[in-house]
């Protein structure tokens, strides 16, 4: 069984909670005691119907305000795949939540209300999906029951979306007309829309090909930890442990270690289950080398004929997360990139992006909560990086405020 | 490309958990693994063994002992941990009671579950632990769905659900001020089914409580509680022997059994697949209020 991670985005009331509730209900992921609790609280709140949204609204503060305010993760499985949903709230100011949810997703479902068509938030959600390099986007045109299941209305929305999305980079787009409330084209094909030739949502989620989303070309192993057993049996064992961030490693491969530049050959690729013939993303392994080289956490094992960029000057798109402070031009931050941690100084703010229109803003360069902009940094030590476009792991970082220790921004390297 | 580079979901979850465990070893000075003898903490311990193999896990294991154990759990604990070669720290709720740190609940529903929080937080500060690894999963309960892998706790050990650090990609920020600590959950993305399938795949031995056996139980508020030294049968209640197993293993006073004939892993997995109740549905402590779990978590519960 494979794993598919997806994120869901939509404006408030487009039917996101209903859709997730339905996916979980129809795949038998909702248990009796959970349903019971929801029935009880729906009654307490005076809701007319059982409010499936309560199933997914986890925390007390949210229940009180009736809105979801943070990314929540939900799970369901069918015989074909296991799914992890990063459920992000549609509330207007929470760009940061969608960015967070999108960072680990292979696929994004963007909901729209068929009556309203494409709205500002649809643009924002699509832009974020594209920025975070989500390879597969599903535009779920919901509430088709309220537009008489009209094929013309659906076509109109699809062509408007394609027109807009041509400015983005989304490799695969799928359009599905549905009614989350009634279940049309969610799990079962809709009898109300015989004109729709495509598959229902769940079938698409079960079969969409995600095998080539990860980078299997540029070999990268950020070293997390060095395994040095204190036992006689393993006396000389020095395993460089980490999760493969890209490419394929095999015993006998020539490798180079950054930052030292020393080269060696892979002696073995070790796991507790035995040695591997090859290792690729996202496997966690420990590599031993033919030569004794001094390697520690934060170093990166690569191949001599395929090296990442090594530099102290970084250009990146960042999304700002802190409500307490804005990005300080000239400010110092801690930058976490793979297993490496360096200091970073902001050297320039190039522009900001209006996430609703995709226009560049160059006359106001203050980056605050939920804003996205292009920023240049100078780091205290070189980073070994690829562009985010090429590799989501070696191309991403977070900024940490050295005084509060909070994560204040996410960055995608150009 | 001659073949596709795909992992199945269990291998994927395993490699993610191992990654998280290694981050913990690297980012914290003095981490500890919370070991309850329940299947989830057994899985985390097993993963810790694999993550650092052929070395031993570079941190001790800690059991927060309510004193209300099923004897099977303690026997299992000692053997399992000896096998991994880890050091065991026992933090005892009885000690907390004796020292006057907590006051024992009274009455037929008395449980030491809430007291554990104080014992745990005391043990964390006495031992100077800066990170406690736990086996909690996001699918267990609503309040956990938004929990992070690296969950920050303030200097009172409390969790603030409104002020969590965003977690992106596989980058974890474990920075903190003195006195604060982290809870880290390597199984965040696992479901109950994943845990059972993994136990089968890895052939991990489990305490016998997880499999169907005959036991004297008493039905109380929709939960079947085992009759032990700590659970007294009231006058209007009747103890009877039934064929049961446990879906979680914790404090004997509040962990409910379910009627079951599943006496092998395969039978348990089949039962889990067909189940219509969450596993926490068998825990009396969650039924106290709708936000019971969230309230306990805020105060520093596991
Ligand atoms: N008619 C109709 N109503 C829907 C559909 N999907 C959701 N709704 C309703 O729209 C409202 C908002 O749905 P909800 O799932 O809470 O939206 P969210 O804010 O996106 O999570 C609720 O009253 C739903 O019952 C649909 O397909 N058709």
XYZ file of C-alpha atoms in Angstrom, chain A residues 7-410:
404
model
C -3.921 19.179 1.479
C -7.335 20.758 1.207
C -8.043 24.450 0.738
C -11.147 26.473 0.151
C -12.878 29.618 1.329
C -15.080 29.430 4.387
C -18.322 27.570 3.629
C -17.219 26.090 0.326
C -17.801 22.676 1.886
C -14.321 21.545 2.888
C -15.325 20.021 6.209
C -18.285 18.355 4.576
C -16.023 16.882 1.909
C -13.486 15.558 4.412
C -16.292 14.286 6.605
C -17.743 12.457 3.625
C -14.435 10.933 2.539
C -13.861 9.659 6.049
C -17.427 8.531 6.515
C -17.677 6.704 3.213
C -14.343 4.978 3.776
C -15.530 3.934 7.251
C -12.943 5.984 9.097
C -15.450 7.604 11.413
C -16.193 5.522 14.451
C -19.436 5.217 16.316
C -18.164 6.955 19.428
C -16.858 9.880 17.370
C -20.171 10.176 15.577
C -21.986 9.991 18.893
C -19.912 12.848 20.285
C -20.665 14.937 17.201
C -24.374 14.236 17.399
C -24.378 15.307 21.052
C -22.496 18.539 20.433
C -24.554 19.392 17.354
C -27.646 19.163 19.524
C -26.027 21.242 22.257
C -25.193 23.949 19.742
C -28.702 23.864 18.360
C -27.574 22.870 14.860
C -30.363 21.591 12.684
C -28.521 18.639 11.221
C -25.623 16.614 12.480
C -22.742 18.950 11.818
C -20.035 16.849 10.173
C -17.675 19.812 10.451
C -17.470 19.161 14.205
C -15.702 15.925 13.433
C -12.772 17.801 12.091
C -12.736 20.863 14.351
C -10.440 19.677 17.079
C -9.720 22.250 19.660
C -11.833 23.994 22.237
C -10.959 27.522 21.100
C -12.059 26.571 17.630
C -15.249 24.984 18.766
C -16.066 28.150 20.667
C -15.408 30.386 17.694
C -16.749 27.901 15.179
C -13.716 28.184 12.888
C -10.692 26.005 12.287
C -7.519 27.928 13.013
C -4.658 25.537 12.611
C -3.485 22.747 10.378
C -4.984 19.442 11.457
C -3.877 16.083 10.157
C -6.351 13.334 9.396
C -5.970 9.798 8.197
C -7.920 7.346 6.198
C -7.137 4.361 4.071
C -8.664 2.333 1.312
C -7.354 -1.042 0.196
C -5.216 0.818 -2.372
C -3.666 3.681 -0.429
C -3.170 5.262 2.920
C -3.988 8.978 2.941
C -2.738 11.781 5.123
C -4.805 14.944 4.866
C -3.353 18.256 5.957
C -6.596 20.058 6.614
C -5.996 23.792 6.477
C -8.560 26.386 7.420
C -10.096 28.604 4.779
C -10.090 31.623 7.028
C -8.749 34.578 5.147
C -5.560 35.409 7.046
C -4.166 31.947 7.344
C -1.820 31.713 4.397
C 0.752 30.317 6.785
C -1.403 27.299 7.517
C -1.828 26.436 3.893
C 1.896 26.846 3.300
C 2.553 24.515 6.222
C 0.061 21.921 5.018
C 1.295 22.171 1.429
C 4.942 21.677 2.374
C 4.505 17.931 2.807
C 1.710 17.336 0.288
C 1.866 15.612 -3.095
C -1.556 16.846 -4.081
C -3.858 19.757 -3.282
C -7.629 19.796 -3.451
C -8.842 23.334 -4.011
C -12.556 23.727 -3.413
C -14.771 26.264 -4.999
C -18.472 26.925 -4.739
C -20.040 26.398 -8.170
C -22.344 29.346 -7.616
C -19.509 31.739 -6.884
C -16.913 30.427 -9.310
C -13.311 31.526 -9.025
C -12.731 34.007 -6.252
C -9.669 35.776 -4.874
C -8.966 32.949 -2.482
C -8.937 30.383 -5.272
C -6.062 32.369 -6.772
C -4.276 32.528 -3.460
C -4.624 28.803 -2.846
C -3.446 27.963 -6.346
C -0.488 30.291 -6.083
C 0.581 28.675 -2.819
C 0.204 25.201 -4.312
C 2.404 26.270 -7.199
C 4.942 28.035 -4.970
C 5.269 24.968 -2.748
C 5.696 22.787 -5.854
C 2.664 20.608 -5.417
C 2.621 18.528 -8.567
C -1.057 17.623 -8.666
C -3.963 19.979 -8.151
C -7.609 18.942 -8.092
C -10.095 21.731 -8.566
C -13.199 20.462 -6.795
C -16.165 22.406 -8.125
C -18.550 21.831 -5.237
C -22.253 22.428 -4.647
C -23.120 21.399 -8.202
C -26.581 20.528 -6.841
C -27.174 24.252 -6.380
C -26.494 25.018 -10.061
C -28.699 22.207 -11.399
C -25.662 20.072 -12.139
C -25.025 22.331 -15.102
C -22.309 21.228 -17.483
C -22.146 24.748 -18.964
C -21.457 26.264 -15.538
C -18.746 23.701 -14.857
C -17.092 24.332 -18.250
C -17.177 28.048 -17.651
C -15.383 27.669 -14.323
C -12.828 25.255 -15.762
C -11.851 27.519 -18.623
C -11.617 30.557 -16.352
C -9.360 28.580 -14.034
C -7.134 27.295 -16.840
C -6.698 30.819 -18.101
C -5.614 32.039 -14.685
C -3.486 28.991 -13.892
C -1.442 29.363 -17.068
C 0.575 31.910 -15.088
C 1.428 29.283 -12.488
C 3.450 26.122 -12.564
C 1.159 23.255 -11.805
C 2.158 20.167 -13.787
C -1.119 18.286 -13.433
C -4.597 19.760 -13.025
C -7.800 17.743 -12.632
C -11.308 19.196 -12.556
C -14.146 17.403 -10.792
C -17.750 18.600 -10.484
C -19.208 17.408 -7.190
C -21.643 17.723 -4.390
C -19.907 16.949 -1.133
C -23.189 17.110 0.703
C -24.898 14.478 -1.417
C -21.796 12.540 -2.286
C -21.850 13.114 -6.045
C -18.448 12.278 -7.561
C -16.776 12.001 -4.158
C -16.616 8.239 -3.754
C -19.244 7.198 -6.274
C -19.695 8.485 -9.777
C -22.623 10.890 -9.933
C -25.814 9.832 -11.671
C -26.787 13.491 -11.777
C -23.897 14.439 -14.044
C -23.711 11.844 -16.799
C -21.893 14.415 -18.947
C -18.822 14.177 -16.682
C -16.440 11.637 -18.211
C -13.794 11.661 -15.491
C -13.388 9.658 -12.325
C -14.803 10.515 -8.918
C -12.425 12.136 -6.434
C -11.535 9.069 -4.393
C -10.625 7.047 -7.463
C -8.352 9.863 -8.588
C -6.706 9.994 -5.155
C -6.181 6.250 -5.228
C -4.587 6.142 -8.647
C -2.815 9.435 -9.342
C 0.819 8.656 -10.108
C 3.133 10.284 -7.582
C 6.125 8.003 -8.079
C 8.150 10.610 -9.911
C 7.463 13.538 -7.570
C 10.599 12.991 -5.525
C 14.043 13.709 -6.903
C 15.800 10.437 -7.785
C 18.573 12.086 -9.775
C 20.732 14.251 -7.511
C 22.189 12.103 -4.729
C 22.043 13.945 -1.401
C 22.407 12.631 2.139
C 22.340 15.275 4.863
C 24.072 13.690 7.863
C 21.872 13.766 10.952
C 23.862 11.713 13.413
C 26.989 9.582 13.504
C 26.458 6.062 14.811
C 29.456 4.861 16.809
C 28.720 1.688 18.774
C 30.789 1.245 21.914
C 30.881 -2.513 21.495
C 33.703 -4.846 20.553
C 31.738 -6.459 17.789
C 31.188 -3.130 16.003
C 34.320 -1.436 17.188
C 35.293 0.317 13.969
C 31.788 0.967 12.721
C 31.080 4.610 11.901
C 27.692 4.973 10.280
C 26.649 8.313 8.847
C 22.948 8.310 9.522
C 20.299 10.303 7.722
C 17.311 10.276 5.447
C 18.108 10.312 1.747
C 17.043 13.712 0.398
C 17.503 12.881 -3.275
C 19.028 10.557 -5.839
C 20.133 6.989 -5.376
C 23.136 5.674 -3.434
C 24.686 2.245 -3.965
C 27.598 0.424 -2.340
C 30.756 1.161 -4.332
C 29.548 4.621 -5.422
C 32.083 7.430 -5.418
C 31.000 10.069 -2.961
C 32.130 13.473 -1.796
C 31.574 14.982 1.605
C 30.665 18.632 2.021
C 31.997 20.990 3.262
C 35.393 19.240 3.433
C 35.389 18.106 -0.201
C 37.053 14.777 0.718
C 36.088 11.870 -1.483
C 35.637 8.181 -0.749
C 33.558 5.180 -1.768
C 30.440 3.791 -0.100
C 31.344 0.627 1.794
C 27.859 -0.311 2.926
C 24.338 1.001 3.332
C 23.101 -0.219 6.693
C 19.745 -0.636 8.340
C 18.777 -2.735 11.341
C 17.243 -5.175 8.839
C 20.475 -5.689 6.956
C 22.454 -4.032 4.198
C 20.756 -2.472 1.181
C 21.734 -2.678 -2.485
C 20.538 0.869 -3.006
C 18.956 3.684 -1.044
C 16.689 6.493 -2.200
C 14.326 9.095 -0.809
C 12.673 8.860 1.729
C 14.665 6.000 3.247
C 16.477 6.417 6.559
C 19.818 4.635 6.456
C 23.368 4.683 7.810
C 26.222 4.783 5.319
C 29.758 3.573 5.958
C 32.692 4.728 3.829
C 35.914 3.043 2.702
C 38.083 5.812 4.120
C 38.237 7.395 7.525
C 36.932 10.897 7.037
C 35.862 13.295 9.735
C 32.129 13.791 9.218
C 29.576 15.279 11.565
C 25.960 16.420 11.716
C 25.252 19.114 9.171
C 27.640 17.711 6.584
C 26.241 16.380 3.331
C 27.241 13.290 1.367
C 26.867 13.793 -2.410
C 28.442 12.512 -5.622
C 31.519 14.264 -7.018
C 29.962 14.547 -10.488
C 26.704 16.026 -9.200
C 27.199 18.607 -6.527
C 24.684 20.998 -5.014
C 25.228 24.748 -4.916
C 27.565 25.719 -2.136
C 27.132 29.300 -1.119
C 26.622 31.864 1.601
C 24.357 34.043 -0.511
C 20.830 32.738 -0.737
C 17.903 34.073 -2.740
C 14.553 32.771 -1.614
C 10.813 33.221 -1.573
C 9.729 33.363 2.015
C 6.387 33.211 3.748
C 6.242 35.097 7.038
C 4.594 33.410 10.021
C 4.947 35.657 13.012
C 2.114 37.872 14.140
C 4.306 39.566 16.743
C 6.959 40.986 14.449
C 7.641 41.669 10.793
C 10.708 40.623 8.849
C 13.511 42.884 9.957
C 15.493 44.125 6.936
C 19.099 43.742 8.013
C 17.972 41.489 10.851
C 19.692 38.312 12.037
C 17.965 34.963 12.210
C 18.851 31.339 12.721
C 18.374 29.414 9.523
C 17.638 25.681 9.643
C 18.347 23.913 6.384
C 18.453 20.093 6.215
C 20.476 19.037 9.273
C 22.412 22.288 9.238
C 21.916 25.369 11.306
C 23.563 28.698 10.432
C 23.093 32.362 11.162
C 21.508 34.410 8.412
C 21.335 38.132 7.817
C 18.732 39.703 5.577
C 20.606 41.595 2.875
C 17.739 42.697 0.664
C 14.001 42.500 0.290
C 13.433 42.391 -3.476
C 9.654 42.469 -3.680
C 6.458 41.245 -2.143
C 3.783 39.254 -3.910
C 0.110 40.103 -3.809
C -1.087 36.561 -3.338
C -4.516 37.280 -4.733
C -3.456 38.886 -8.008
C 0.126 37.575 -8.267
C 1.318 41.145 -8.849
C 4.733 42.189 -7.574
C 4.704 44.884 -4.947
C 7.872 46.967 -4.983
C 6.858 50.111 -3.138
C 6.069 48.436 0.180
C 8.727 45.998 1.295
C 7.574 45.275 4.836
C 6.880 41.551 5.121
C 4.420 40.686 7.878
C 2.204 37.800 8.917
C 0.949 35.704 6.005
C 2.892 37.721 3.445
C 5.145 36.265 0.797
C 8.197 37.932 -0.690
C 11.519 37.496 -2.360
C 14.421 38.016 0.036
C 18.220 37.742 -0.117
C 20.264 36.392 2.787
C 23.919 36.128 3.697
C 24.699 33.140 5.894
C 27.482 32.615 8.456
C 28.572 29.373 6.761
C 27.831 27.954 3.322
C 24.633 26.030 2.662
C 24.682 22.997 0.378
C 21.499 23.527 -1.508
C 19.508 22.952 -4.665
C 16.736 25.123 -5.952
C 13.415 24.283 -4.321
C 12.093 23.573 -7.796
C 14.585 20.723 -8.105
C 14.456 19.349 -4.620
C 11.958 20.198 -1.915
C 14.263 19.061 0.869
C 17.596 20.565 -0.062
C 15.789 23.659 -1.354
C 13.809 24.546 1.764
C 14.595 26.164 5.100
C 12.941 27.785 8.092
C 13.948 30.950 9.933
C 13.997 30.968 13.710
C 13.994 34.092 15.827
C 17.062 33.863 18.089
C 15.321 35.669 20.967
C 11.959 33.923 21.108
C 13.068 30.625 19.495
C 9.928 30.723 17.385
C 9.791 29.613 13.787
C 9.040 32.882 11.997
C 9.300 32.047 8.297
C 9.555 29.319 5.699
